[in-house]
Amino acid sequence: MGYTISEVSDMTGITAHTLRFYDKEGLLPFVDRNKIGNRDFKESDFEWLAVITCLKQSGMPIKEIKQFIDWCMEGDSTLDQRLGVFEEHKKVVMKKVSELMKHIEKIDYKIWYYKTAIEAGTEAIHKENTCVLAEQEQNQNWVVSAQDKITK
């Protein structure tokens, strides 16, 4: 006895619409159909769905996920290609993480900025230090720029 698309949706948080879309795009060739043609998910399909969700949410296009699934269906002869998919995708995800960390640094700065302004009762305290802050920010940008040049 398997699970219906509705049950899988409830259990995974993936909408039934998304599951149908994935099926239409060829991402669910492992899902069986029952006698009347409805999708009949089994326990082992949940790991597949977890991998698909991971790849999709981390930015991999559907077309590339489909290629990965197709290689999985082909078997052991595609192990190298499948490893390559994850090695390349990890690079993409790590780049995104790095970009997000830069955003976090800016957010942290603004949190500090507003907390200190609130403690002082005015934003003017930052206006008094604009030369110092601008110089510190410029030095930080110069260091980052120099590091980029060294690593290139």
XYZ file of C-alpha atoms in Angstrom:
152
model
C 0.000 0.000 0.000
C 1.472 3.312 -1.112
C 0.737 6.947 -0.517
C -1.461 9.233 -2.589
C -0.205 12.536 -3.913
C -2.289 14.285 -1.242
C -0.733 12.222 1.544
C 2.781 12.839 0.196
C 2.020 16.535 0.013
C 0.871 16.565 3.636
C 3.912 14.573 4.780
C 6.576 16.515 2.856
C 5.185 20.015 2.530
C 5.605 19.801 -1.249
C 2.342 20.912 -2.812
C 0.356 18.462 -4.919
C 0.653 20.965 -7.766
C 4.462 20.888 -7.485
C 4.507 17.086 -7.345
C 2.376 16.927 -10.494
C 4.696 19.451 -12.165
C 7.750 17.382 -11.198
C 6.075 14.294 -12.628
C 5.211 16.110 -15.865
C 8.843 17.293 -16.145
C 10.125 13.731 -15.774
C 11.569 14.067 -12.277
C 9.514 11.222 -10.807
C 10.093 8.203 -13.063
C 10.485 6.068 -9.938
C 6.888 6.682 -8.793
C 4.580 3.794 -9.642
C 0.977 4.090 -10.761
C -1.865 2.091 -9.286
C -4.477 0.147 -11.306
C -6.509 3.255 -12.066
C -3.463 5.333 -13.037
C -2.996 7.434 -9.907
C 0.492 8.018 -8.526
C 1.337 5.457 -5.865
C 4.283 6.713 -3.800
C 6.281 4.262 -1.694
C 8.584 4.842 1.284
C 11.733 4.839 -0.860
C 10.333 7.706 -2.961
C 10.640 10.090 -0.024
C 14.447 10.113 -0.250
C 14.195 10.910 -3.948
C 11.841 13.785 -3.137
C 14.256 15.044 -0.463
C 17.120 15.127 -2.994
C 14.980 16.850 -5.628
C 13.837 19.417 -3.058
C 17.418 20.023 -1.931
C 18.641 20.569 -5.473
C 15.688 22.772 -6.436
C 15.794 24.922 -3.301
C 19.541 25.401 -3.664
C 19.060 26.762 -7.159
C 19.543 23.878 -9.585
C 17.377 24.223 -12.706
C 14.736 21.567 -13.386
C 16.525 20.542 -16.587
C 19.704 19.685 -14.644
C 17.747 17.849 -11.948
C 16.092 15.803 -14.689
C 19.487 14.913 -16.137
C 20.617 13.780 -12.688
C 17.463 11.659 -12.232
C 17.940 10.140 -15.694
C 21.515 9.190 -14.800
C 20.256 7.617 -11.566
C 17.777 5.539 -13.550
C 20.607 4.358 -15.841
C 22.487 2.847 -12.910
C 26.122 2.425 -11.942
C 27.535 3.406 -15.333
C 26.702 7.051 -14.481
C 28.216 7.259 -10.990
C 30.975 9.632 -12.181
C 28.467 11.980 -13.802
C 26.289 12.006 -10.702
C 29.267 12.790 -8.485
C 30.146 15.616 -10.867
C 26.648 17.062 -10.540
C 27.053 17.381 -6.788
C 30.631 18.672 -6.940
C 29.668 21.412 -9.400
C 26.450 22.260 -7.592
C 28.321 22.565 -4.306
C 30.527 25.256 -5.913
C 27.420 27.174 -7.001
C 25.865 26.900 -3.542
C 29.107 27.915 -1.796
C 29.287 31.031 -3.979
C 25.726 31.909 -2.948
C 26.624 31.340 0.705
C 29.610 33.669 0.318
C 27.392 36.347 -1.222
C 24.857 35.937 1.574
C 27.622 36.284 4.171
C 28.504 39.674 2.655
C 24.871 40.684 3.049
C 24.923 39.491 6.661
C 27.985 41.672 7.321
C 26.097 44.718 6.009
C 23.012 43.791 8.046
C 25.155 43.349 11.175
C 26.683 46.772 10.576
C 23.246 48.355 10.264
C 22.086 46.586 13.446
C 25.101 48.014 15.280
C 24.468 51.417 13.702
C 20.855 51.596 14.882
C 21.502 50.083 18.314
C 24.209 52.637 19.051
C 22.034 55.444 17.707
C 19.146 54.287 19.919
C 21.459 54.080 22.960
C 22.686 57.611 22.277
C 19.176 58.823 21.555
C 20.234 60.175 18.175
C 21.622 59.140 14.854
C 23.848 62.192 14.960
C 26.547 60.237 16.819
C 27.332 58.502 13.546
C 27.499 61.777 11.685
C 30.292 62.900 14.032
C 32.311 59.819 13.097
C 31.637 59.773 9.367
C 35.285 60.360 8.492
C 36.424 57.536 10.749
C 33.702 55.180 9.538
C 34.312 56.042 5.897
C 38.049 55.509 6.363
C 37.473 52.161 8.091
C 35.086 51.046 5.370
C 37.485 52.194 2.660
C 40.363 50.319 4.326
C 38.213 47.203 4.621
C 37.288 47.413 0.922
C 40.943 47.928 0.013
C 41.965 44.839 2.020
C 39.261 42.749 0.339
C 40.275 44.095 -3.065
C 43.939 43.345 -2.386
C 43.081 39.831 -1.221
C 41.083 39.247 -4.401
C 44.047 40.337 -6.523
C 46.429 38.080 -4.602
C 44.216 35.018 -5.064
C 43.713 35.650 -8.790
